[in-house]
Amino acid sequence: IIQAEINNRSYGMFGFSREATGYGDNPFSTSDGSYLLVAEYGRQILDGNAIIRINPFFRHIDERDDTSSTNDTASDNFGLAASIEYTVCDELTVYARAGFGAKQELGNAFDFSCGANVKLIPSRENDFLGVALGVFKGTSSADEPTANNREFVAEAMYSFQVNDYFKIVPHIQYIANPAYDADNSDAVLMGVQGVFSF
C-alpha cells in the first residue's frame, strides 16, 4: 500500500494484493494467479467533522486448474465503493457505506451498511459502543433465486481501552441468510479481539 497526503484535507492511496498464490510464485507477477488493485481518495468536509472516502477496485480471478487443461479460465471484476463518516458530537459518530461490483458471479453485486459509535461513559474517552447493520446482495440465477440473494448482518461491539497500549474489543454478529443460502440456518458469531498499539 502506498498512501500520500495531497493537502491538509485530503489524501490518496493505492494498494496491490495477490490472492491464492502458489508456493514459489512471484508475488509481484500479474501473469498468473489472482490479484486485486484498489485505490482510495479521502477528503475532510464540513469543517473537518466529516470525511468521505471513494474506493474504486479491479479484481482478476484466475480459475485455472493446474491438474487439468480443460479449466483454464479467468474472470475480471471491477466496482466502486463510497463511504461517509460524520462526527455529530464528541460522544457520537455515524457512518454509512455503499458499494457495487460489476459482475455478480464474482462476489457481492451490491452492499450497504450503516452504523454508529457511541461513547457511553464520559470519563472514559477512548471507550465506545459500536453498532452496525448491513445488507449484501449476491448472485441471482436459476440455482439461487432472487428471493434468497440477500444476506443481512447486525453487529455490536465494545472497545475497552485497558491502557495506552492495549484495548479489548468483544463483539457479536447476527447473520440472516448466510452465504445467500436459504437452507442455511441463521448464524450468531461471537469473539474478542486484543489490539496492541505502539
mmCIF file of C-alpha atoms in Angstrom:
data_model
loop_
_atom_site.group_PDB
_atom_site.id
_atom_site.type_symbol
_atom_site.label_atom_id
_atom_site.label_comp_id
_atom_site.label_asym_id
_atom_site.label_seq_id
_atom_site.Cartn_x
_atom_site.Cartn_y
_atom_site.Cartn_z
ATOM 1 C CA ILE A 1 0.000 0.000 0.000
ATOM 2 C CA ILE A 2 1.219 3.479 -0.903
ATOM 3 C CA GLN A 3 -0.513 6.452 0.693
ATOM 4 C CA ALA A 4 0.221 10.145 0.302
ATOM 5 C CA GLU A 5 -1.229 13.330 1.721
ATOM 6 C CA ILE A 6 -2.498 15.567 -1.086
ATOM 7 C CA ASN A 7 -3.130 18.546 1.169
ATOM 8 C CA ASN A 8 -4.207 19.140 4.767
ATOM 9 C CA ARG A 9 -7.757 17.959 3.962
ATOM 10 C CA SER A 10 -7.304 15.062 1.548
ATOM 11 C CA TYR A 11 -5.176 12.005 0.797
ATOM 12 C CA GLY A 12 -4.797 9.306 -1.835
ATOM 13 C CA MET A 13 -3.940 5.621 -1.530
ATOM 14 C CA PHE A 14 -3.160 2.778 -3.926
ATOM 15 C CA GLY A 15 -2.882 -0.885 -2.973
ATOM 16 C CA PHE A 16 -1.954 -4.160 -4.675
ATOM 17 C CA SER A 17 -2.596 -7.633 -3.298
ATOM 18 C CA ARG A 18 -2.032 -11.146 -4.633
ATOM 19 C CA GLU A 19 -4.660 -13.796 -3.911
ATOM 20 C CA ALA A 20 -4.342 -17.576 -3.836
ATOM 21 C CA THR A 21 -0.721 -17.631 -4.927
ATOM 22 C CA GLY A 22 1.062 -20.972 -5.039
ATOM 23 C CA TYR A 23 4.277 -21.933 -3.321
ATOM 24 C CA GLY A 24 7.228 -20.306 -5.080
ATOM 25 C CA ASP A 25 5.066 -17.955 -7.199
ATOM 26 C CA ASN A 26 6.367 -14.459 -7.837
ATOM 27 C CA PRO A 27 4.176 -12.251 -5.581
ATOM 28 C CA PHE A 28 4.573 -9.277 -7.938
ATOM 29 C CA SER A 29 3.613 -11.087 -11.151
ATOM 30 C CA THR A 30 0.196 -10.457 -12.689
ATOM 31 C CA SER A 31 0.560 -13.056 -15.455
ATOM 32 C CA ASP A 32 -0.649 -15.931 -13.292
ATOM 33 C CA GLY A 33 -2.836 -16.183 -10.220
ATOM 34 C CA SER A 34 -5.423 -13.753 -8.880
ATOM 35 C CA TYR A 35 -4.792 -10.186 -7.788
ATOM 36 C CA LEU A 36 -6.595 -7.110 -6.520
ATOM 37 C CA LEU A 37 -5.955 -3.427 -7.267
ATOM 38 C CA VAL A 38 -7.672 -0.896 -5.028
ATOM 39 C CA ALA A 39 -7.449 2.874 -4.630
ATOM 40 C CA GLU A 40 -8.840 5.316 -2.093
ATOM 41 C CA TYR A 41 -9.421 9.049 -2.075
ATOM 42 C CA GLY A 42 -10.390 10.632 1.226
ATOM 43 C CA ARG A 43 -11.367 14.210 1.969
ATOM 44 C CA GLN A 44 -12.473 16.082 5.069
ATOM 45 C CA ILE A 45 -15.633 18.157 4.689
ATOM 46 C CA LEU A 46 -17.982 20.144 6.951
ATOM 47 C CA ASP A 47 -15.135 21.897 8.792
ATOM 48 C CA GLY A 48 -13.396 18.584 9.412
ATOM 49 C CA ASN A 49 -16.381 16.973 11.152
ATOM 50 C CA ALA A 50 -16.927 14.525 8.288
ATOM 51 C CA ILE A 51 -14.777 12.559 5.905
ATOM 52 C CA ILE A 52 -15.786 10.999 2.609
ATOM 53 C CA ARG A 53 -13.926 8.102 1.003
ATOM 54 C CA ILE A 54 -14.158 6.760 -2.541
ATOM 55 C CA ASN A 55 -12.734 3.315 -3.390
ATOM 56 C CA PRO A 56 -12.514 2.023 -6.965
ATOM 57 C CA PHE A 57 -11.187 -1.517 -7.377
ATOM 58 C CA PHE A 58 -10.230 -4.070 -10.024
ATOM 59 C CA ARG A 59 -10.024 -7.798 -9.277
ATOM 60 C CA HIS A 60 -8.628 -10.502 -11.549
ATOM 61 C CA ILE A 61 -9.634 -14.049 -10.607
ATOM 62 C CA ASP A 62 -7.623 -16.861 -12.120
ATOM 63 C CA GLU A 63 -9.642 -20.076 -12.046
ATOM 64 C CA ARG A 64 -7.058 -22.276 -13.716
ATOM 65 C CA ASP A 65 -6.684 -25.829 -12.525
ATOM 66 C CA ASP A 66 -3.045 -26.881 -12.842
ATOM 67 C CA THR A 67 -4.056 -30.542 -12.980
ATOM 68 C CA SER A 68 -6.463 -30.074 -15.898
ATOM 69 C CA SER A 69 -6.076 -28.252 -19.186
ATOM 70 C CA THR A 70 -9.864 -28.028 -19.587
ATOM 71 C CA ASN A 71 -10.348 -25.449 -16.849
ATOM 72 C CA ASP A 72 -8.165 -22.551 -17.938
ATOM 73 C CA THR A 73 -10.488 -19.633 -17.263
ATOM 74 C CA ALA A 74 -10.023 -16.211 -15.776
ATOM 75 C CA SER A 75 -12.531 -13.528 -14.828
ATOM 76 C CA ASP A 76 -12.269 -9.827 -14.168
ATOM 77 C CA ASN A 77 -14.429 -7.691 -11.939
ATOM 78 C CA PHE A 78 -14.435 -4.019 -11.077
ATOM 79 C CA GLY A 79 -16.509 -1.812 -8.868
ATOM 80 C CA LEU A 80 -16.765 1.244 -6.692
ATOM 81 C CA ALA A 81 -17.481 1.918 -3.041
ATOM 82 C CA ALA A 82 -18.105 5.172 -1.198
ATOM 83 C CA SER A 83 -18.475 5.986 2.478
ATOM 84 C CA ILE A 84 -19.071 8.947 4.756
ATOM 85 C CA GLU A 85 -18.276 9.282 8.434
ATOM 86 C CA TYR A 86 -19.724 12.181 10.430
ATOM 87 C CA THR A 87 -18.906 13.232 13.979
ATOM 88 C CA VAL A 88 -22.181 14.555 15.364
ATOM 89 C CA CYS A 89 -20.602 15.450 18.723
ATOM 90 C CA ASP A 90 -17.786 14.165 20.933
ATOM 91 C CA GLU A 91 -19.979 11.273 22.069
ATOM 92 C CA LEU A 92 -21.451 10.184 18.715
ATOM 93 C CA THR A 93 -20.075 9.301 15.264
ATOM 94 C CA VAL A 94 -22.280 7.915 12.490
ATOM 95 C CA TYR A 95 -21.259 6.372 9.184
ATOM 96 C CA ALA A 96 -22.645 4.794 6.020
ATOM 97 C CA ARG A 97 -21.099 2.842 3.148
ATOM 98 C CA ALA A 98 -22.343 1.580 -0.214
ATOM 99 C CA GLY A 99 -20.573 -0.377 -2.926
ATOM 100 C CA PHE A 100 -21.174 -2.411 -6.048
ATOM 101 C CA GLY A 101 -19.374 -4.944 -8.217
ATOM 102 C CA ALA A 102 -19.941 -5.155 -11.961
ATOM 103 C CA LYS A 103 -20.141 -8.951 -12.096
ATOM 104 C CA GLN A 104 -22.377 -10.640 -9.558
ATOM 105 C CA GLU A 105 -20.918 -14.090 -10.072
ATOM 106 C CA LEU A 106 -17.584 -12.898 -8.674
ATOM 107 C CA GLY A 107 -18.917 -11.661 -5.338
ATOM 108 C CA ASN A 108 -21.376 -9.171 -3.899
ATOM 109 C CA ALA A 109 -23.295 -7.252 -6.537
ATOM 110 C CA PHE A 110 -24.196 -4.529 -4.048
ATOM 111 C CA ASP A 111 -23.795 -3.836 -0.367
ATOM 112 C CA PHE A 112 -24.927 -1.157 2.039
ATOM 113 C CA SER A 113 -24.062 -0.721 5.688
ATOM 114 C CA CYS A 114 -24.532 1.947 8.333
ATOM 115 C CA GLY A 115 -23.772 2.294 11.977
ATOM 116 C CA ALA A 116 -22.725 4.426 14.900
ATOM 117 C CA ASN A 117 -20.053 4.632 17.574
ATOM 118 C CA VAL A 118 -21.272 5.943 20.931
ATOM 119 C CA LYS A 119 -19.217 6.941 23.967
ATOM 120 C CA LEU A 120 -21.307 5.792 26.920
ATOM 121 C CA ILE A 121 -19.010 6.776 29.803
ATOM 122 C CA PRO A 122 -17.815 10.427 29.638
ATOM 123 C CA SER A 123 -14.850 9.736 31.928
ATOM 124 C CA ARG A 124 -13.548 7.048 29.530
ATOM 125 C CA GLU A 125 -12.878 8.993 26.334
ATOM 126 C CA ASN A 126 -11.339 6.087 24.414
ATOM 127 C CA ASP A 127 -14.119 3.552 25.093
ATOM 128 C CA PHE A 128 -17.118 3.265 22.779
ATOM 129 C CA LEU A 129 -20.018 1.050 21.808
ATOM 130 C CA GLY A 130 -20.324 0.303 18.096
ATOM 131 C CA VAL A 131 -23.477 -0.907 16.340
ATOM 132 C CA ALA A 132 -23.918 -1.620 12.634
ATOM 133 C CA LEU A 133 -26.415 -3.031 10.133
ATOM 134 C CA GLY A 134 -25.531 -4.319 6.685
ATOM 135 C CA VAL A 135 -27.253 -5.845 3.670
ATOM 136 C CA PHE A 136 -25.388 -7.664 0.914
ATOM 137 C CA LYS A 137 -26.834 -8.617 -2.474
ATOM 138 C CA GLY A 138 -25.405 -11.727 -4.056
ATOM 139 C CA THR A 139 -25.909 -13.618 -7.274
ATOM 140 C CA SER A 140 -29.242 -14.192 -8.983
ATOM 141 C CA SER A 141 -29.597 -17.349 -11.049
ATOM 142 C CA ALA A 142 -31.883 -20.325 -11.556
ATOM 143 C CA ASP A 143 -29.978 -22.102 -8.792
ATOM 144 C CA GLU A 144 -30.105 -19.120 -6.442
ATOM 145 C CA PRO A 145 -33.486 -17.375 -6.697
ATOM 146 C CA THR A 146 -33.718 -13.637 -6.262
ATOM 147 C CA ALA A 147 -35.748 -14.066 -3.072
ATOM 148 C CA ASN A 148 -32.732 -15.660 -1.367
ATOM 149 C CA ASN A 149 -29.928 -13.456 -2.628
ATOM 150 C CA ARG A 150 -29.751 -11.075 0.323
ATOM 151 C CA GLU A 151 -27.606 -11.514 3.407
ATOM 152 C CA PHE A 152 -28.327 -9.334 6.451
ATOM 153 C CA VAL A 153 -25.839 -8.687 9.235
ATOM 154 C CA ALA A 154 -26.311 -6.940 12.581
ATOM 155 C CA GLU A 155 -23.266 -6.353 14.763
ATOM 156 C CA ALA A 156 -22.476 -4.887 18.151
ATOM 157 C CA MET A 157 -19.048 -4.396 19.695
ATOM 158 C CA TYR A 158 -17.475 -2.569 22.623
ATOM 159 C CA SER A 159 -13.975 -1.125 22.576
ATOM 160 C CA PHE A 160 -12.469 -1.083 26.079
ATOM 161 C CA GLN A 161 -9.143 0.747 26.394
ATOM 162 C CA VAL A 162 -7.168 -1.080 29.079
ATOM 163 C CA ASN A 163 -4.136 1.248 28.963
ATOM 164 C CA ASP A 164 -2.247 3.439 26.479
ATOM 165 C CA TYR A 165 -1.066 0.400 24.520
ATOM 166 C CA PHE A 166 -3.790 -2.229 24.740
ATOM 167 C CA LYS A 167 -7.540 -2.492 24.204
ATOM 168 C CA ILE A 168 -10.034 -5.356 24.285
ATOM 169 C CA VAL A 169 -12.897 -5.482 21.778
ATOM 170 C CA PRO A 170 -15.640 -8.096 22.340
ATOM 171 C CA HIS A 171 -18.178 -8.346 19.522
ATOM 172 C CA ILE A 172 -21.255 -10.278 18.415
ATOM 173 C CA GLN A 173 -22.779 -10.689 14.936
ATOM 174 C CA TYR A 174 -26.158 -11.993 13.839
ATOM 175 C CA ILE A 175 -26.236 -13.132 10.188
ATOM 176 C CA ALA A 176 -29.525 -13.840 8.410
ATOM 177 C CA ASN A 177 -29.451 -15.942 5.222
ATOM 178 C CA PRO A 178 -25.679 -16.551 5.430
ATOM 179 C CA ALA A 179 -23.909 -17.114 2.100
ATOM 180 C CA TYR A 180 -27.195 -16.365 0.304
ATOM 181 C CA ASP A 181 -28.394 -19.896 1.015
ATOM 182 C CA ALA A 182 -31.941 -20.209 2.361
ATOM 183 C CA ASP A 183 -31.145 -23.755 3.505
ATOM 184 C CA ASN A 184 -28.540 -22.443 5.946
ATOM 185 C CA SER A 185 -29.638 -21.568 9.460
ATOM 186 C CA ASP A 186 -29.111 -18.028 10.643
ATOM 187 C CA ALA A 187 -25.768 -17.677 12.407
ATOM 188 C CA VAL A 188 -24.501 -15.956 15.530
ATOM 189 C CA LEU A 189 -20.780 -15.207 15.775
ATOM 190 C CA MET A 190 -19.019 -14.027 18.923
ATOM 191 C CA GLY A 191 -15.418 -13.130 19.512
ATOM 192 C CA VAL A 192 -12.902 -10.994 21.348
ATOM 193 C CA GLN A 193 -10.039 -9.029 19.810
ATOM 194 C CA GLY A 194 -6.959 -7.816 21.579
ATOM 195 C CA VAL A 195 -5.340 -4.790 19.942
ATOM 196 C CA PHE A 196 -1.805 -3.614 20.759
ATOM 197 C CA SER A 197 -0.698 -0.128 19.665
ATOM 198 C CA PHE A 198 2.824 1.251 19.930
#
